[in-house]
CSV table of C-alpha atoms in Angstrom, one decimal:
chain,number,residue,atom,x,y,z
A,20,MET,CA,6.2,-24.8,-1.6
A,21,ALA,CA,7.3,-23.1,-4.8
A,22,LYS,CA,4.8,-20.7,-5.7
A,23,LYS,CA,5.9,-17.3,-7.1
A,24,VAL,CA,6.5,-14.7,-4.5
A,25,THR,CA,5.0,-11.3,-5.3
A,26,ALA,CA,6.4,-9.1,-2.6
A,27,VAL,CA,7.6,-9.4,1.1
A,28,VAL,CA,6.5,-6.5,3.3
A,29,LYS,CA,7.3,-5.9,7.0
A,30,LEU,CA,4.8,-4.3,9.3
A,31,GLN,CA,5.4,-2.9,12.5
A,32,ILE,CA,1.9,-2.8,14.3
A,33,PRO,CA,0.8,-3.2,17.7
A,34,ALA,CA,0.3,-6.7,19.0
A,35,GLY,CA,-3.5,-7.9,19.2
A,36,LYS,CA,-4.6,-4.6,17.6
A,37,ALA,CA,-4.1,-4.8,13.8
A,38,THR,CA,-7.2,-3.0,11.9
A,39,PRO,CA,-7.9,-2.5,8.2
A,40,ALA,CA,-6.9,1.2,8.8
A,41,PRO,CA,-3.2,2.0,7.7
A,42,PRO,CA,-0.4,0.8,7.6
A,43,VAL,CA,-2.3,-2.7,7.4
A,44,GLY,CA,-5.0,-1.8,4.7
A,45,SER,CA,-3.1,0.6,3.0
A,46,THR,CA,0.0,-1.7,2.5
A,47,LEU,CA,-1.7,-4.9,2.1
A,48,GLY,CA,-4.9,-3.8,0.2
A,49,PRO,CA,-3.3,-3.1,-3.3
A,50,TYR,CA,-1.8,-7.0,-3.3
A,51,GLY,CA,-5.4,-8.2,-3.2
A,52,ILE,CA,-4.9,-10.7,-0.2
A,53,ASN,CA,-7.7,-11.5,2.3
A,54,MET,CA,-7.0,-8.8,4.7
A,55,MET,CA,-9.5,-9.9,7.5
A,56,GLU,CA,-7.8,-13.2,7.6
A,57,PHE,CA,-4.3,-11.7,8.0
A,58,ILE,CA,-5.9,-9.6,10.8
A,59,LYS,CA,-7.4,-12.2,12.5
A,60,SER,CA,-4.4,-14.4,12.4
A,61,TYR,CA,-2.2,-11.7,13.5
A,62,ASN,CA,-4.2,-10.6,16.7
A,63,GLU,CA,-4.8,-14.2,17.7
A,64,ARG,CA,-0.9,-14.9,17.6
A,65,THR,CA,0.0,-11.7,19.2
A,66,ALA,CA,-2.7,-11.5,21.8
A,67,GLN,CA,-0.3,-12.5,24.6
A,68,GLN,CA,2.1,-9.5,23.7
A,69,VAL,CA,-0.6,-6.5,23.9
A,70,GLY,CA,1.3,-3.5,24.6
A,71,SER,CA,4.2,-4.5,22.3
A,72,ILE,CA,5.0,-3.5,18.9
A,73,VAL,CA,5.4,-6.8,17.2
A,74,PRO,CA,6.9,-6.5,13.6
A,75,VAL,CA,5.5,-9.1,11.1
A,76,GLU,CA,6.9,-10.2,7.8
A,77,ILE,CA,4.2,-11.1,5.2
A,78,THR,CA,5.2,-13.1,1.9
A,79,ILE,CA,2.6,-12.6,-0.7
A,80,PHE,CA,2.3,-15.1,-3.3
A,81,GLU,CA,1.2,-14.7,-7.1
A,82,ASP,CA,-2.1,-16.2,-6.4
A,83,ARG,CA,-2.8,-13.6,-3.6
A,84,SER,CA,-2.4,-16.3,-0.9
A,85,PHE,CA,0.1,-15.3,1.9
A,86,THR,CA,2.0,-16.5,4.8
A,87,PHE,CA,3.5,-14.5,7.8
A,88,VAL,CA,6.2,-14.9,10.7
A,89,THR,CA,6.5,-12.5,13.6
A,90,LYS,CA,9.9,-11.1,14.6
A,91,THR,CA,11.4,-9.5,17.6
A,92,PRO,CA,10.0,-6.1,18.8
A,93,PRO,CA,11.8,-3.0,17.0
A,94,ALA,CA,14.7,-1.3,19.1
A,95,GLY,CA,12.3,1.6,20.1
A,96,ASP,CA,9.9,-0.6,21.8
A,97,LEU,CA,12.7,-2.7,23.9
A,98,ILE,CA,14.2,0.8,24.7
A,99,LYS,CA,10.8,2.2,25.8
A,100,LYS,CA,10.0,-1.2,27.9
A,101,ALA,CA,13.6,-0.9,29.6
A,102,LEU,CA,12.7,2.8,30.7
A,103,GLY,CA,9.2,2.0,31.6
A,104,ILE,CA,7.9,4.7,29.2
A,105,ALA,CA,5.2,5.1,26.8
A,106,SER,CA,6.6,6.9,24.1
A,107,GLY,CA,9.7,8.9,23.0
A,108,SER,CA,10.0,12.5,23.0
A,109,GLY,CA,8.1,14.1,20.6
A,110,THR,CA,10.5,17.0,20.8
A,111,THR,CA,13.8,15.6,20.7
A,112,GLY,CA,16.7,17.8,21.9
A,113,LYS,CA,14.2,19.7,24.2
A,114,THR,CA,13.3,17.1,26.5
A,115,THR,CA,14.9,13.9,27.9
A,116,VAL,CA,12.6,10.9,28.5
A,117,GLY,CA,15.1,8.8,30.4
A,118,THR,CA,18.6,7.4,30.6
A,119,LEU,CA,19.5,4.0,29.2
A,120,THR,CA,22.6,2.4,31.1
A,121,GLN,CA,25.4,0.6,29.1
A,122,GLU,CA,24.2,-2.7,30.3
A,123,GLN,CA,20.7,-2.0,28.9
A,124,LEU,CA,22.2,-0.9,25.7
A,125,ARG,CA,24.0,-4.1,25.3
A,126,GLU,CA,21.1,-6.2,26.1
A,127,ILE,CA,18.9,-4.5,23.7
A,128,ALA,CA,21.7,-4.7,21.1
A,129,GLN,CA,22.1,-8.5,21.6
A,130,THR,CA,18.2,-8.9,21.1
A,131,LYS,CA,18.3,-7.1,18.0
A,132,MET,CA,21.4,-8.3,16.4
A,133,PRO,CA,19.8,-10.9,13.9
A,134,ASP,CA,17.5,-8.0,12.4
A,135,LEU,CA,20.5,-5.2,12.4
A,136,ASN,CA,22.7,-4.5,9.6
A,137,ALA,CA,25.7,-4.7,12.1
A,138,ASN,CA,28.9,-6.7,11.8
A,139,ASP,CA,29.4,-7.0,15.3
A,140,ILE,CA,28.1,-5.9,18.9
A,141,GLU,CA,29.7,-2.5,19.0
A,142,ALA,CA,28.0,-1.7,15.8
A,143,ALA,CA,24.7,-2.8,17.1
A,144,MET,CA,25.2,-0.8,20.1
A,145,ARG,CA,25.9,2.3,18.1
A,146,ILE,CA,22.6,1.9,16.2
A,147,ILE,CA,20.7,1.2,19.4
A,148,ALA,CA,22.4,4.4,21.1
A,149,GLY,CA,21.6,6.4,18.2
A,150,THR,CA,17.8,5.2,18.3
A,151,ALA,CA,17.6,6.0,21.8
A,152,ARG,CA,18.9,9.5,21.4
A,153,SER,CA,16.7,10.2,18.4
A,154,MET,CA,13.8,9.3,21.0
A,155,GLY,CA,15.0,12.0,23.3
A,156,VAL,CA,16.9,9.1,25.7
A,157,ALA,CA,20.2,9.7,27.0
A,158,ILE,CA,23.1,7.1,27.2
A,159,GLU,CA,24.8,6.6,30.6
A,160,GLN,CA,28.5,7.0,29.9
B,22,MET,CA,-10.8,9.7,6.6
B,23,ARG,CA,-8.3,11.1,4.5
B,24,TRP,CA,-4.7,10.2,5.5
B,25,ALA,CA,-1.2,11.5,4.7
B,26,GLU,CA,1.2,8.8,3.4
B,27,ILE,CA,4.9,9.8,4.5
B,28,THR,CA,7.6,7.7,2.6
B,29,VAL,CA,11.3,7.7,3.7
B,30,ARG,CA,14.1,6.4,1.8
B,31,VAL,CA,16.4,5.0,4.7
B,32,PRO,CA,19.9,3.8,5.1
B,33,PRO,CA,20.0,0.5,7.0
B,34,ASP,CA,21.6,1.9,10.3
B,35,ALA,CA,18.8,4.3,10.5
B,36,SER,CA,15.7,2.3,9.7
B,37,GLU,CA,14.7,1.5,13.4
B,38,ALA,CA,15.1,5.3,14.4
B,39,VAL,CA,13.1,6.3,11.5
B,40,ALA,CA,10.3,3.9,12.4
B,41,GLN,CA,10.3,5.0,16.0
B,42,ALA,CA,10.3,8.8,14.9
B,43,LEU,CA,7.0,8.1,13.0
B,44,MET,CA,5.5,6.0,15.6
B,45,ASP,CA,6.3,8.7,18.2
B,46,ASN,CA,4.5,11.3,16.1
B,47,GLY,CA,1.2,9.8,15.7
B,48,CYS,CA,1.7,6.8,13.3
B,49,THR,CA,-0.1,3.7,14.5
B,50,GLY,CA,2.5,1.6,12.8
B,51,VAL,CA,4.8,1.5,9.8
B,52,ALA,CA,5.3,-0.6,6.6
B,53,GLU,CA,8.8,-1.6,5.3
B,54,THR,CA,10.2,-2.9,2.1
B,55,ALA,CA,13.5,-3.3,0.7
B,56,SER,CA,15.1,-0.7,-1.7
B,57,GLY,CA,18.0,-2.0,-3.4
B,58,SER,CA,20.6,-3.7,-0.8
B,59,ASN,CA,21.7,-0.4,1.0
B,60,ALA,CA,18.3,1.1,1.6
B,61,THR,CA,14.7,0.4,3.0
B,62,VAL,CA,11.8,2.4,2.4
B,63,THR,CA,9.7,3.0,5.3
B,64,SER,CA,6.3,4.4,5.1
B,65,GLY,CA,3.9,5.8,8.0
B,66,TRP,CA,0.4,7.1,7.8
B,67,LEU,CA,-1.1,9.9,9.7
B,68,PRO,CA,-4.7,11.1,9.7
B,69,VAL,CA,-5.2,14.6,7.9
B,70,ASP,CA,-6.5,16.7,10.7
B,71,ASP,CA,-5.3,19.8,12.8
B,72,LEU,CA,-2.2,18.0,14.2
B,73,LEU,CA,-0.8,16.9,11.0
B,74,GLU,CA,1.6,19.8,9.9
B,75,THR,CA,2.7,19.9,13.8
B,76,ARG,CA,3.7,16.2,13.4
B,77,LEU,CA,5.3,16.5,10.0
B,78,THR,CA,7.6,19.3,11.5
B,79,ARG,CA,8.5,17.2,14.3
B,80,ILE,CA,9.4,14.2,12.1
B,81,ARG,CA,11.6,16.4,10.0
B,82,GLU,CA,13.2,18.0,12.9
B,83,ARG,CA,14.4,14.5,14.3
B,84,PHE,CA,15.4,13.3,10.8
B,85,ASP,CA,17.8,16.4,10.5
B,86,ARG,CA,19.3,15.7,14.0
B,87,PHE,CA,20.4,12.1,13.0
B,88,GLY,CA,23.8,13.0,12.5
B,89,GLU,CA,24.0,14.4,16.2
B,90,PHE,CA,22.9,11.0,17.2
B,91,GLY,CA,25.3,8.9,15.0
B,92,LEU,CA,22.9,7.8,12.5
B,93,SER,CA,22.9,8.3,8.7
B,94,ALA,CA,20.1,10.9,7.6
B,95,PRO,CA,17.3,9.6,5.6
B,96,PHE,CA,18.1,10.0,1.8
B,97,ASP,CA,14.7,11.6,1.1
B,98,MET,CA,10.8,11.9,2.6
B,99,THR,CA,7.9,12.5,0.6
B,100,VAL,CA,4.3,13.1,1.9
B,101,ARG,CA,1.1,12.8,-0.2
B,102,ARG,CA,-2.4,12.6,0.5
B,103,ILE,CA,-4.4,9.5,0.1
B,104,ALA,CA,-8.3,8.7,0.1
B,105,ASP,CA,-9.2,5.9,2.3
B,106,PRO,CA,-10.7,3.2,0.3
B,107,ASP,CA,-12.7,0.3,1.7
B,108,TRP,CA,-9.7,-2.1,1.9
B,109,LEU,CA,-11.6,-4.8,3.5
B,110,SER,CA,-13.4,-5.5,0.3
B,111,GLU,CA,-11.2,-4.1,-2.3
B,112,TRP,CA,-9.4,-7.4,-2.1
B,113,ARG,CA,-12.5,-9.1,-3.4
B,114,LYS,CA,-12.1,-7.7,-6.9
B,115,HIS,CA,-9.2,-10.0,-7.3
B,116,HIS,CA,-10.9,-13.3,-6.6
B,117,LYS,CA,-13.4,-14.7,-9.0
B,118,ALA,CA,-15.1,-18.5,-9.3
B,119,ARG,CA,-13.1,-20.9,-11.1
B,120,SER,CA,-14.2,-24.1,-13.0
B,121,PHE,CA,-12.3,-27.2,-12.6
B,122,GLY,CA,-13.0,-30.1,-15.1
B,123,ARG,CA,-16.6,-31.1,-16.0
B,124,ARG,CA,-18.4,-30.9,-12.6
B,125,LEU,CA,-16.5,-28.4,-10.2
B,126,LEU,CA,-16.8,-25.0,-9.3
B,127,VAL,CA,-14.4,-23.4,-6.6
B,128,CYS,CA,-16.2,-20.1,-5.5
B,129,PRO,CA,-15.4,-17.3,-3.2
B,130,SER,CA,-18.2,-17.1,-0.6
B,131,TRP,CA,-19.6,-13.5,-1.7
B,132,GLU,CA,-19.7,-14.7,-5.5
B,133,GLU,CA,-23.4,-14.9,-6.9
B,134,SER,CA,-22.4,-17.5,-9.5
B,135,ALA,CA,-22.5,-20.2,-6.4
B,136,SER,CA,-26.5,-20.3,-7.1
B,137,GLY,CA,-27.8,-21.1,-10.3
B,138,THR,CA,-25.1,-23.4,-11.6
B,139,ASP,CA,-25.3,-27.2,-12.0
B,140,ARG,CA,-21.9,-27.7,-10.9
B,141,ALA,CA,-20.8,-29.0,-7.5
B,142,VAL,CA,-19.8,-25.7,-5.8
B,143,VAL,CA,-16.9,-25.7,-3.1
B,144,LEU,CA,-17.2,-22.3,-1.1
B,145,LEU,CA,-13.4,-21.2,-0.4
B,146,ASP,CA,-12.4,-17.8,0.4
B,147,PRO,CA,-9.0,-17.2,-0.5
B,148,GLY,CA,-6.5,-16.6,2.6
B,149,MET,CA,-3.4,-18.1,4.0
B,150,ALA,CA,-1.4,-20.1,1.9
B,151,PHE,CA,-3.1,-23.4,2.4
B,152,GLY,CA,-4.4,-24.1,-0.8
B,153,THR,CA,-7.1,-22.2,-2.4
B,154,GLY,CA,-7.3,-23.5,-5.8
B,155,GLY,CA,-5.0,-21.3,-7.4
B,156,HIS,CA,-1.6,-23.4,-7.5
B,157,PRO,CA,-1.2,-25.8,-10.5
B,158,LYS,CA,-0.7,-28.8,-8.1
B,159,THR,CA,-4.1,-28.3,-6.7
B,160,ILE,CA,-5.4,-27.9,-10.1
B,161,LEU,CA,-4.2,-31.2,-11.2
B,162,CYS,CA,-5.7,-32.6,-8.0
B,163,LEU,CA,-9.4,-31.0,-8.5
B,164,GLU,CA,-9.5,-32.1,-12.2
B,165,ALA,CA,-8.2,-35.5,-11.1
B,166,LEU,CA,-10.8,-35.5,-8.3
B,167,ASP,CA,-13.7,-34.6,-10.9
B,168,GLU,CA,-13.2,-37.7,-13.1
B,169,LEU,CA,-12.3,-40.2,-10.4
B,170,VAL,CA,-14.7,-39.6,-7.4
B,171,ARG,CA,-18.1,-41.6,-7.7
B,172,PRO,CA,-20.9,-41.5,-5.5
B,173,GLY,CA,-20.7,-43.6,-2.3
B,174,MET,CA,-16.7,-43.5,-2.3
B,175,LEU,CA,-14.6,-43.6,0.8
B,176,VAL,CA,-11.7,-41.0,0.2
B,177,ALA,CA,-8.6,-40.1,2.2
B,178,ASP,CA,-6.9,-36.6,1.6
B,179,VAL,CA,-3.6,-36.8,3.0
B,180,GLY,CA,-2.3,-33.1,3.9
B,181,THR,CA,-5.7,-31.2,3.5
B,182,GLY,CA,-4.6,-27.7,4.2
B,183,SER,CA,-7.6,-25.6,3.8
B,184,GLY,CA,-9.6,-28.7,3.1
B,185,ILE,CA,-10.3,-27.8,-0.5
B,186,LEU,CA,-9.9,-31.4,-1.9
B,187,ALA,CA,-11.8,-33.0,0.9
B,188,ILE,CA,-14.9,-30.7,0.6
B,189,ALA,CA,-14.4,-31.2,-3.5
B,190,ALA,CA,-14.5,-34.9,-3.0
B,191,VAL,CA,-17.7,-34.8,-0.8
B,192,LYS,CA,-19.4,-32.4,-3.3
B,193,LEU,CA,-18.4,-34.7,-6.0
B,194,GLY,CA,-20.6,-37.8,-4.2
B,195,ALA,CA,-17.8,-39.1,-1.8
B,196,ALA,CA,-19.6,-40.7,1.3
B,197,HIS,CA,-17.0,-39.8,3.6
B,198,VAL,CA,-13.4,-38.1,3.6
B,199,TYR,CA,-10.7,-38.6,6.2
B,200,ALA,CA,-8.4,-35.6,6.0
B,201,SER,CA,-5.2,-35.4,7.8
B,202,GLU,CA,-3.1,-32.4,8.3
B,203,ILE,CA,0.0,-31.8,10.2
B,204,ASP,CA,-0.5,-28.1,11.3
B,205,ALA,CA,-3.0,-27.1,14.0
B,206,LEU,CA,-4.0,-23.8,11.9
B,207,PRO,CA,-4.9,-25.3,8.7
B,208,ARG,CA,-6.7,-28.0,10.7
B,209,ARG,CA,-8.7,-25.4,12.3
B,210,ILE,CA,-9.2,-23.5,8.6
B,211,ALA,CA,-10.3,-26.9,7.0
B,212,ALA,CA,-12.9,-27.6,9.8
B,213,GLU,CA,-14.5,-23.8,9.4
B,214,ASN,CA,-14.5,-24.5,5.5
B,215,ALA,CA,-16.1,-27.9,5.9
B,216,GLN,CA,-18.5,-26.3,8.2
B,217,ARG,CA,-19.3,-23.5,5.7
B,218,ASN,CA,-19.7,-25.9,2.9
B,219,GLY,CA,-22.3,-28.0,5.0
B,220,VAL,CA,-20.2,-31.1,4.7
B,221,ALA,CA,-18.6,-31.1,8.4
B,222,ASP,CA,-20.5,-34.6,9.0
B,223,ARG,CA,-19.0,-36.2,6.0
B,224,VAL,CA,-15.4,-34.7,6.6
B,225,THR,CA,-13.3,-36.2,9.5
B,226,ILE,CA,-10.2,-33.9,10.0
B,227,LEU,CA,-7.2,-35.8,11.7
B,228,THR,CA,-3.9,-35.2,12.8
B,229,PRO,CA,-1.1,-37.6,10.8
B,230,ASP,CA,-0.8,-40.2,13.8
B,231,GLU,CA,-4.8,-40.3,14.1
B,232,LEU,CA,-5.0,-41.2,10.4
B,233,ASP,CA,-2.0,-43.7,10.7
B,234,ALA,CA,-3.9,-45.4,13.6
B,235,LEU,CA,-7.3,-45.5,11.7
B,236,ARG,CA,-5.8,-46.5,8.5
B,237,PRO,CA,-9.4,-46.8,6.6
B,238,THR,CA,-9.3,-48.6,3.4
B,239,CYS,CA,-10.3,-46.1,0.8
B,240,ASP,CA,-11.5,-46.3,-2.8
B,241,LEU,CA,-9.5,-43.0,-3.4
B,242,VAL,CA,-6.7,-41.3,-1.8
B,243,VAL,CA,-5.3,-37.9,-2.7
B,244,CYS,CA,-1.8,-36.8,-1.5
B,245,ASN,CA,-1.1,-32.9,-2.3
B,246,ILE,CA,2.1,-32.3,-0.7
B,247,ILE,CA,5.6,-32.2,-1.9
B,248,ALA,CA,7.6,-35.4,-3.5
B,249,GLU,CA,9.7,-36.1,-0.5
B,250,THR,CA,6.7,-36.2,1.8
B,251,ILE,CA,5.0,-38.6,-0.6
B,252,VAL,CA,7.8,-40.8,-0.7
B,253,GLU,CA,7.9,-40.9,3.2
B,254,LEU,CA,4.3,-41.5,3.2
B,255,ALA,CA,4.6,-44.0,0.7
B,256,PRO,CA,3.9,-47.2,2.9
B,257,LEU,CA,1.0,-45.4,4.6
B,258,LEU,CA,-0.8,-44.3,1.2
B,259,SER,CA,-0.3,-48.2,-0.1
B,260,ALA,CA,-2.2,-49.1,3.2
B,261,LEU,CA,-5.1,-46.8,2.7
B,262,VAL,CA,-5.6,-47.6,-1.0
B,263,ALA,CA,-8.0,-50.4,-1.3
B,264,PRO,CA,-6.1,-53.2,-3.0
B,265,ASP,CA,-8.9,-53.9,-5.3
B,266,ASN,CA,-9.0,-51.1,-7.7
B,267,GLY,CA,-8.5,-48.5,-5.3
B,268,ALA,CA,-6.4,-45.3,-6.7
B,269,LEU,CA,-3.9,-42.7,-5.4
B,270,ILE,CA,-3.7,-39.0,-6.7
B,271,ALA,CA,-0.1,-37.9,-5.7
B,272,SER,CA,0.4,-34.5,-6.6
B,273,GLY,CA,3.0,-31.5,-5.6
B,274,ILE,CA,5.8,-33.2,-7.4
B,275,VAL,CA,8.4,-30.9,-9.4
B,276,GLU,CA,9.1,-32.6,-12.4
B,277,GLU,CA,13.0,-33.4,-11.5
B,278,ARG,CA,11.6,-35.1,-8.6
B,279,TYR,CA,9.4,-37.3,-10.3
B,280,GLY,CA,11.7,-40.4,-10.6
B,281,LEU,CA,12.0,-40.5,-6.5
B,282,VAL,CA,8.3,-40.6,-6.3
B,283,GLU,CA,7.6,-43.0,-8.8
B,284,GLN,CA,10.3,-45.5,-7.7
B,285,ALA,CA,8.5,-45.0,-4.1
B,286,LEU,CA,5.1,-45.8,-5.1
B,287,ILE,CA,6.3,-49.1,-7.1
B,288,GLN,CA,8.1,-50.3,-4.3
B,289,ASN,CA,5.0,-50.0,-2.2
B,290,GLY,CA,2.9,-52.0,-4.1
B,291,PHE,CA,1.4,-49.3,-6.8
B,292,GLU,CA,1.2,-49.2,-10.8
B,293,ILE,CA,1.2,-46.0,-12.5
B,294,ALA,CA,-1.6,-45.3,-14.5
B,295,GLU,CA,-1.3,-41.7,-15.4
B,296,VAL,CA,1.0,-38.9,-15.1
B,297,ARG,CA,-0.2,-35.3,-15.7
B,298,ALA,CA,1.5,-32.2,-16.0
B,299,ASP,CA,1.3,-28.3,-15.8
B,300,ASP,CA,4.2,-26.5,-16.0
B,301,VAL,CA,6.8,-27.8,-13.9
B,302,TRP,CA,4.4,-29.8,-11.8
B,303,ARG,CA,3.6,-33.4,-12.2
B,304,ALA,CA,0.8,-35.5,-10.7
B,305,ILE,CA,0.6,-39.3,-10.5
B,306,ILE,CA,-2.7,-41.4,-11.0
B,307,ALA,CA,-1.5,-44.8,-9.5
B,308,ARG,CA,-3.4,-47.7,-8.7
B,309,ARG,CA,-2.6,-50.7,-6.4
B,310,SER,CA,-1.0,-53.6,-8.2
B,311,PRO,CA,-2.9,-56.7,-8.3
B,312,VAL,CA,-2.1,-59.1,-5.8
B,313,ARG,CA,-0.3,-62.1,-7.3
């Protein structure tokens, strides 16, 4: 389809739980797309993944129609899943919420490799390790 | 409710950590847009309440420590307060009823112009990109249908998408439309749209295999896809169009692909009656060549 693209927007939102509140409303509203249809379709498509954050890339065309594709979960979500925790530390540096093994780190880096700006797995692991530390997660040496 | 919109310009290696920092501190999600090749802009929203300042402080504190975690620090962070408009109805301002040809009006369901018009009204709410009447290739088809559909005709709509052309054909007088679509989601949306327009009993929605098996002989066939697919489907289109004066509308053809489609249609027993253009798009009206 050769329609002109107005914008490509990526949202990270909870699977099956999109609502017209921000970030969906505040991001998509100004583009004049049928938001209820996006919300309905996204929630339908991600219903099996409730409990995860499922990023979605929305392409908006000049006639205000749109398409979307879902992406791999964000690194933070994969880290929390690997450790079985609900959230990162609200007070980074003061509390540690878990420890990630090198094996878990490598696995998450491999999953996220296609979405990361990293040339090799070591660079990807550094990004994941940094993200984990910023959430109050220690890395096993 | 009022919201605080937090916008952070982020180097690529820190975008995951920034998104996570916002979500760990109360944002229910984040939005990301590209900002040149070396940065993304990540936005998060927090309700303006008693917790706001504490949350913003924690977010800033975390960003300040990114260097310790081996990540680049965010370039900058801004916070502004926004009202919470009714986003659900806001988008409707952008969509208006549109007339096509002499007889058709394509109209969003909330527009009042649907009543009190003597035009044939197709109710269609814009949404996913399956044809909402805004694209030149679909406009060419709507205008051609407006001229060619006569009462009682049997019509096929190959690649129906939202169902807009099938519904328009019925509204213009077609007795029945066989509408095929390869993807399940648009098939469902087309069925809902036919229902909403009160024409569900006159539109049969089929998979491509079902249409191929059925092969109804039609007075008019419309195929609004892309050139390559029309070429591929040319034998089927030829089988669907009634040999005695049946017509085909083939659209979705960019000008540089026109020759391919013309050749395929002629090889499959069509004569090109007319070619219409809108920008780079071409639509062909073809008729079956008389059997010699």
